PDB file of N, CA and C in Angstrom:
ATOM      1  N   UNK A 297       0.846  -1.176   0.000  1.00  0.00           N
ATOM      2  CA  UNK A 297       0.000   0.000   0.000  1.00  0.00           C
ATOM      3  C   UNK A 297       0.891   1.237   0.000  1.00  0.00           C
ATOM      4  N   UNK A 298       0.540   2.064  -1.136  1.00  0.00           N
ATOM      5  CA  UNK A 298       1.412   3.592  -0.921  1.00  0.00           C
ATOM      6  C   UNK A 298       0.885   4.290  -0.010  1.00  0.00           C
ATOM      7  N   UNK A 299       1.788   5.192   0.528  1.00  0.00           N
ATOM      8  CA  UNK A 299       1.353   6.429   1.412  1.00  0.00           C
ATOM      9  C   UNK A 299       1.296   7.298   0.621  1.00  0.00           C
ATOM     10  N   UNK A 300       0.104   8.079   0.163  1.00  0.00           N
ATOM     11  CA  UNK A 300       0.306   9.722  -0.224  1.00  0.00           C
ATOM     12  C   UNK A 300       0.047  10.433   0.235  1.00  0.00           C
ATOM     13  N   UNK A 301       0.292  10.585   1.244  1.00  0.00           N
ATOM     14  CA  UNK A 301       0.394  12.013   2.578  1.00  0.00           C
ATOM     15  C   UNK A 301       1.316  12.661   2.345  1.00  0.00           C
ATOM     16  N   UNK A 302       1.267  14.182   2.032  1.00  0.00           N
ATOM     17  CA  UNK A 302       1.896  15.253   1.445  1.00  0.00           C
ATOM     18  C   UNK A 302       3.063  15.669   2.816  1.00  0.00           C
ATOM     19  N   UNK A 303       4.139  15.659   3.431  1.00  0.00           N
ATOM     20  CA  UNK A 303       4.569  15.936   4.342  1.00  0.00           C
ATOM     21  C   UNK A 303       5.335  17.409   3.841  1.00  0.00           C
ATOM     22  N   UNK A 304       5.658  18.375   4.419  1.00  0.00           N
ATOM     23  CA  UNK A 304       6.328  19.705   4.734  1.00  0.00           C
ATOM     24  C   UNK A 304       7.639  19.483   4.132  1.00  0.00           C
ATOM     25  N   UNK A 305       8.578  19.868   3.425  1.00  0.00           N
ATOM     26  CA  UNK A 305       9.994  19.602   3.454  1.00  0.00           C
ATOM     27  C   UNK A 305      11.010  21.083   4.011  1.00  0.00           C
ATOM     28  N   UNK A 306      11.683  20.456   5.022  1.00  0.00           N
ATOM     29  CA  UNK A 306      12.213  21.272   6.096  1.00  0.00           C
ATOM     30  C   UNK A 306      13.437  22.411   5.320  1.00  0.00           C
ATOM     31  N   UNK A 307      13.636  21.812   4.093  1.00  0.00           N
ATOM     32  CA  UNK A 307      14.835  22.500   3.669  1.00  0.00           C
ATOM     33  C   UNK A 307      13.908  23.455   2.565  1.00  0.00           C
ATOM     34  N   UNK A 308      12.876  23.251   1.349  1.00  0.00           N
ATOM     35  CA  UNK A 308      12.321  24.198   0.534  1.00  0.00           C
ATOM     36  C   UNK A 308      11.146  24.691   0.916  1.00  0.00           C
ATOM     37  N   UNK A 309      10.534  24.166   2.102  1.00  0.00           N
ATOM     38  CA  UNK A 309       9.210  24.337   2.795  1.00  0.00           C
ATOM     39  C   UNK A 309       7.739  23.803   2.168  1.00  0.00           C
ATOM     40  N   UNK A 310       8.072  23.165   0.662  1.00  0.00           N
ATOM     41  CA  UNK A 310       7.197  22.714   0.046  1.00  0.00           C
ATOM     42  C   UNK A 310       6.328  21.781   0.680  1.00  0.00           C
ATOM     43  N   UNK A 311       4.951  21.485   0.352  1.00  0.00           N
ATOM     44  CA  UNK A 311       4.562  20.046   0.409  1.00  0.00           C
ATOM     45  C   UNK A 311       4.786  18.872  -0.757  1.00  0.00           C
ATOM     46  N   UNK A 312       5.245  18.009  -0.225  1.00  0.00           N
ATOM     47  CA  UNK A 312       5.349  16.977  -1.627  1.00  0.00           C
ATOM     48  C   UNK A 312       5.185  15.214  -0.738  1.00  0.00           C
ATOM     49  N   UNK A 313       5.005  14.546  -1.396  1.00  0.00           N
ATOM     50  CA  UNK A 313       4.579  13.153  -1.073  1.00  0.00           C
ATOM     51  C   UNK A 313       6.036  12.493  -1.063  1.00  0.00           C
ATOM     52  N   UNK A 314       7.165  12.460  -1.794  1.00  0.00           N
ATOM     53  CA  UNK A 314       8.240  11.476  -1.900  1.00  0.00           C
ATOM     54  C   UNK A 314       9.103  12.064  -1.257  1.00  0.00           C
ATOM     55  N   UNK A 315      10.077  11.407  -0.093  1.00  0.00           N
ATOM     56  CA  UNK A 315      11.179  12.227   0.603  1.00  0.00           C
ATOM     57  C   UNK A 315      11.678  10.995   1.451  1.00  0.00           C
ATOM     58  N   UNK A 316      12.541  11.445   2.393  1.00  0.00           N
ATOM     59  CA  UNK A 316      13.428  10.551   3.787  1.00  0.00           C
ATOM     60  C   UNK A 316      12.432  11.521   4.860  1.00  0.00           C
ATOM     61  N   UNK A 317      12.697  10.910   5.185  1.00  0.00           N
ATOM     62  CA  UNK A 317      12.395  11.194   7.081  1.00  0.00           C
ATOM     63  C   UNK A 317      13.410  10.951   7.936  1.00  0.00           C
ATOM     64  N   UNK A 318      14.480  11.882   8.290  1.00  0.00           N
ATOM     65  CA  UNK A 318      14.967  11.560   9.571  1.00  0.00           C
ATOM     66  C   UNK A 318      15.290  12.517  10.857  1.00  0.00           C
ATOM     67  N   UNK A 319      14.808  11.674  11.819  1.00  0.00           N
ATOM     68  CA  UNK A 319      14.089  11.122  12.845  1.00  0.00           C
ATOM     69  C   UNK A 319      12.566  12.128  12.701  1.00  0.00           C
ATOM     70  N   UNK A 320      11.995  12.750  12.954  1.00  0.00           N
ATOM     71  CA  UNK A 320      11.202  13.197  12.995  1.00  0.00           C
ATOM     72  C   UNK A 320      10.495  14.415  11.290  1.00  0.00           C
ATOM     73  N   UNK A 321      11.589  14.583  11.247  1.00  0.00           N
ATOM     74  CA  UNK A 321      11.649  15.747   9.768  1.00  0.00           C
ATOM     75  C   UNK A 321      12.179  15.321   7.965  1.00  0.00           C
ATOM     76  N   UNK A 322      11.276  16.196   7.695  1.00  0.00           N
ATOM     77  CA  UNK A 322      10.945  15.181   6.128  1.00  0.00           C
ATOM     78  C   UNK A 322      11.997  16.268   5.412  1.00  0.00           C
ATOM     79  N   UNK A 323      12.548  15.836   4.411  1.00  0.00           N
ATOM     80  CA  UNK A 323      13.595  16.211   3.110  1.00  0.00           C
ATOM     81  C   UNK A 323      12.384  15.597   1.982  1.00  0.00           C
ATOM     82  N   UNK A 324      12.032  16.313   0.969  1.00  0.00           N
ATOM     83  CA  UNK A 324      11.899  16.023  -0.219  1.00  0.00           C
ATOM     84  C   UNK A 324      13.218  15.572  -1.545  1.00  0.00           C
ATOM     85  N   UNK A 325      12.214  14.712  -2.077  1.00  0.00           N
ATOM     86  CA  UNK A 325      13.025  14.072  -3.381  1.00  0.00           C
ATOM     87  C   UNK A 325      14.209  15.112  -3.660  1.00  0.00           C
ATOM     88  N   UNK A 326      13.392  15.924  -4.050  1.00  0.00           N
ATOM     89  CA  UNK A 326      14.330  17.132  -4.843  1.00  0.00           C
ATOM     90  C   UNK A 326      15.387  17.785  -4.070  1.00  0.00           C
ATOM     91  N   UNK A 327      14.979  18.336  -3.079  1.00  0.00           N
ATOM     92  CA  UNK A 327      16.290  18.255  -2.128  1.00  0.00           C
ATOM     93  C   UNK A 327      17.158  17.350  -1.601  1.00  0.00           C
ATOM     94  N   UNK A 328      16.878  16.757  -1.202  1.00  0.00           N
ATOM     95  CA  UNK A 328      17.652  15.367  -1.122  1.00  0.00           C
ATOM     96  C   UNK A 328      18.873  15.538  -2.126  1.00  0.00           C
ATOM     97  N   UNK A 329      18.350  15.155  -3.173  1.00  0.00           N
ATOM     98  CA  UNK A 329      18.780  14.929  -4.438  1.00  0.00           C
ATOM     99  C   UNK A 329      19.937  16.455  -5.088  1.00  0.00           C
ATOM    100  N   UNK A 330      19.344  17.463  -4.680  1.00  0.00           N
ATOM    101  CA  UNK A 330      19.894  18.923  -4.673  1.00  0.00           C
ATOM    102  C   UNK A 330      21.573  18.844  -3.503  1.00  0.00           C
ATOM    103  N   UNK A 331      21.064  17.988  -2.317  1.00  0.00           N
ATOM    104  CA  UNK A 331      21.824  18.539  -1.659  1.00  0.00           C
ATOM    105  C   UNK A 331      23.106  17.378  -1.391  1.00  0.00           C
ATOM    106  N   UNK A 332      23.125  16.258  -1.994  1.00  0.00           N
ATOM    107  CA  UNK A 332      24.229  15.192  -2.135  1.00  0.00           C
ATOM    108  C   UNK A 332      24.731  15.720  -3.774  1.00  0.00           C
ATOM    109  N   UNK A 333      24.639  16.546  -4.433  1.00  0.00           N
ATOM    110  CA  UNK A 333      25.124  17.232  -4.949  1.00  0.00           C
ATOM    111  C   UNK A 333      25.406  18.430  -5.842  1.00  0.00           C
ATOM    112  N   UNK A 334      25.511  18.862  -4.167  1.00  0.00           N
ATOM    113  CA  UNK A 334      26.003  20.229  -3.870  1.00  0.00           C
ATOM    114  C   UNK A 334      27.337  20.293  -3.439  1.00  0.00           C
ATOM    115  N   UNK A 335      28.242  20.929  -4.229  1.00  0.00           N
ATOM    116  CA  UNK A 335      30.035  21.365  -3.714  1.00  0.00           C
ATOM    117  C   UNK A 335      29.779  21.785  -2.288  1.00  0.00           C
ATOM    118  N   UNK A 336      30.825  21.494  -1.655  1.00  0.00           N
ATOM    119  CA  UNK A 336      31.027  22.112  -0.380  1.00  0.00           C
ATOM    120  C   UNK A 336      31.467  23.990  -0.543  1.00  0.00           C
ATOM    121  N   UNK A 337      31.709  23.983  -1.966  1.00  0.00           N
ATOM    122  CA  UNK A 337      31.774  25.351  -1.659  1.00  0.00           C
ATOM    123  C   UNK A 337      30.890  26.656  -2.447  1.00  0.00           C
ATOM    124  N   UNK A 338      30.070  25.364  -2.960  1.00  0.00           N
ATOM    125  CA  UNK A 338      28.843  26.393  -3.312  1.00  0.00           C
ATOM    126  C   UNK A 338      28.028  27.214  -1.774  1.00  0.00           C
ATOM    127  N   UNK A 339      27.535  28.283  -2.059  1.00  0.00           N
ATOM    128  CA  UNK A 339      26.652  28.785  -1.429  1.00  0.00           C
ATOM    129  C   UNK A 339      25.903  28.484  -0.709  1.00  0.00           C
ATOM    130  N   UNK A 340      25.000  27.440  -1.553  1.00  0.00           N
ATOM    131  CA  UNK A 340      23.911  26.985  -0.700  1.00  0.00           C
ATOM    132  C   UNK A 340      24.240  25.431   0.266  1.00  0.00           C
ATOM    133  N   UNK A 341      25.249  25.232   0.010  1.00  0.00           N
ATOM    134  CA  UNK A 341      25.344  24.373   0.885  1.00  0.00           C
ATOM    135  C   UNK A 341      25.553  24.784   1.949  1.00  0.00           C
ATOM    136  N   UNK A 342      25.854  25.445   2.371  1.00  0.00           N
ATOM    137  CA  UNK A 342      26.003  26.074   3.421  1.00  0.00           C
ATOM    138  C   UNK A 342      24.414  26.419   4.428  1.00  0.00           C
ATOM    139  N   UNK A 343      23.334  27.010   3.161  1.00  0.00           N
ATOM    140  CA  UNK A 343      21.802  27.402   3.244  1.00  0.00           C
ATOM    141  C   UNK A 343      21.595  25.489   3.845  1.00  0.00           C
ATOM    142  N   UNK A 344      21.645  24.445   3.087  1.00  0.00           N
ATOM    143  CA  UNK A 344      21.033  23.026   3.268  1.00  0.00           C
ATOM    144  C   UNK A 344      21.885  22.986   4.802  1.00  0.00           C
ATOM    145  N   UNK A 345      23.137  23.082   5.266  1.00  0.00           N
ATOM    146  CA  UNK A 345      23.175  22.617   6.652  1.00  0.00           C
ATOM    147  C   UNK A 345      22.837  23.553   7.692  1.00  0.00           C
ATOM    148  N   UNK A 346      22.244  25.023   7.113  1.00  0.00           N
ATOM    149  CA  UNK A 346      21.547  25.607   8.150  1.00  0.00           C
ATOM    150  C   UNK A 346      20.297  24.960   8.528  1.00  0.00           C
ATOM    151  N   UNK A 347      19.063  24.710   7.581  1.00  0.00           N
ATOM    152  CA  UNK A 347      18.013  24.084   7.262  1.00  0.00           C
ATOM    153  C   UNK A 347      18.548  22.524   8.088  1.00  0.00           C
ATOM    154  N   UNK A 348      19.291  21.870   7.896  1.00  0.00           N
ATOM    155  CA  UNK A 348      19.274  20.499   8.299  1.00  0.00           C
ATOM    156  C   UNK A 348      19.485  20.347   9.879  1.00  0.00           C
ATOM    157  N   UNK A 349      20.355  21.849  10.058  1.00  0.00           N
ATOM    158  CA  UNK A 349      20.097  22.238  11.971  1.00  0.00           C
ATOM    159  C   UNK A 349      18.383  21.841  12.634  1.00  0.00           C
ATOM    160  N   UNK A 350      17.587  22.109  11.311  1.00  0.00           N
ATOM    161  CA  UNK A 350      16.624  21.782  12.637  1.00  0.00           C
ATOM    162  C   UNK A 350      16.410  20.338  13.069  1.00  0.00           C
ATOM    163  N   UNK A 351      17.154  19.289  12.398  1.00  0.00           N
ATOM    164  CA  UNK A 351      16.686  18.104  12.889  1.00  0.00           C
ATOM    165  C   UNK A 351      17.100  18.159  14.384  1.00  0.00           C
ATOM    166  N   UNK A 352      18.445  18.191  14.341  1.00  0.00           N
ATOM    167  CA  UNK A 352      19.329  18.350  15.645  1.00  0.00           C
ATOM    168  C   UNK A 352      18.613  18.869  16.953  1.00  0.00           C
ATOM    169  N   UNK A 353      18.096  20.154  16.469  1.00  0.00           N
ATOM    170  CA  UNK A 353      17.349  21.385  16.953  1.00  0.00           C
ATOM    171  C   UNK A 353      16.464  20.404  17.704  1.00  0.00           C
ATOM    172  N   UNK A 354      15.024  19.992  17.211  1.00  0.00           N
ATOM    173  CA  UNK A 354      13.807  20.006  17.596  1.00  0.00           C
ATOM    174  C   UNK A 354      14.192  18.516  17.923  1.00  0.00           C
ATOM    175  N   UNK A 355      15.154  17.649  17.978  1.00  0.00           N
ATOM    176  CA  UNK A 355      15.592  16.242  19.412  1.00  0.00           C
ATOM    177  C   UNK A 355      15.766  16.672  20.348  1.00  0.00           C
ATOM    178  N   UNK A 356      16.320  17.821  20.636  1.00  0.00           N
ATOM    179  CA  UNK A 356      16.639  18.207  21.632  1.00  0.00           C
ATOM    180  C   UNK A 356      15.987  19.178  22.774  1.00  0.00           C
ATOM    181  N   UNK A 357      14.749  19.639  22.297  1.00  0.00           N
ATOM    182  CA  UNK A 357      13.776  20.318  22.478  1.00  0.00           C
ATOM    183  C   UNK A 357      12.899  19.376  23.667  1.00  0.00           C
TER     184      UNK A 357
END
């Protein structure tokens, strides 16, 4: 059985159905996918491990 429950994605804020979940917070396809390759010295990588702070963030909460 598929799930199509639209979940939030923490890094573009979109709703979309396909992503990871980890531990509590959803990444979409596209990010995901955006952000395993991304240079370490592009720009926004830097933007994806601000955004990926909140997993850290809201365990600890």
């Amino acid at each position: 059985m598929e799930d199509h429950t639209e979940h939030v994605c923490i890094i573009c804020g979109h709703a979309k159905e396909e992503g990871i979940t980890i531990v509590s917070q959803f990444i979409c396809e596209d990010c995901e996918s955006e952000m395993v390759h991304t240079d370490a010295d592009d720009a926004k990588y830097h933007y994806f491990i601000h955004q990926m702070r909140q997993i850290s963030m809201k365990t600890h909460v």
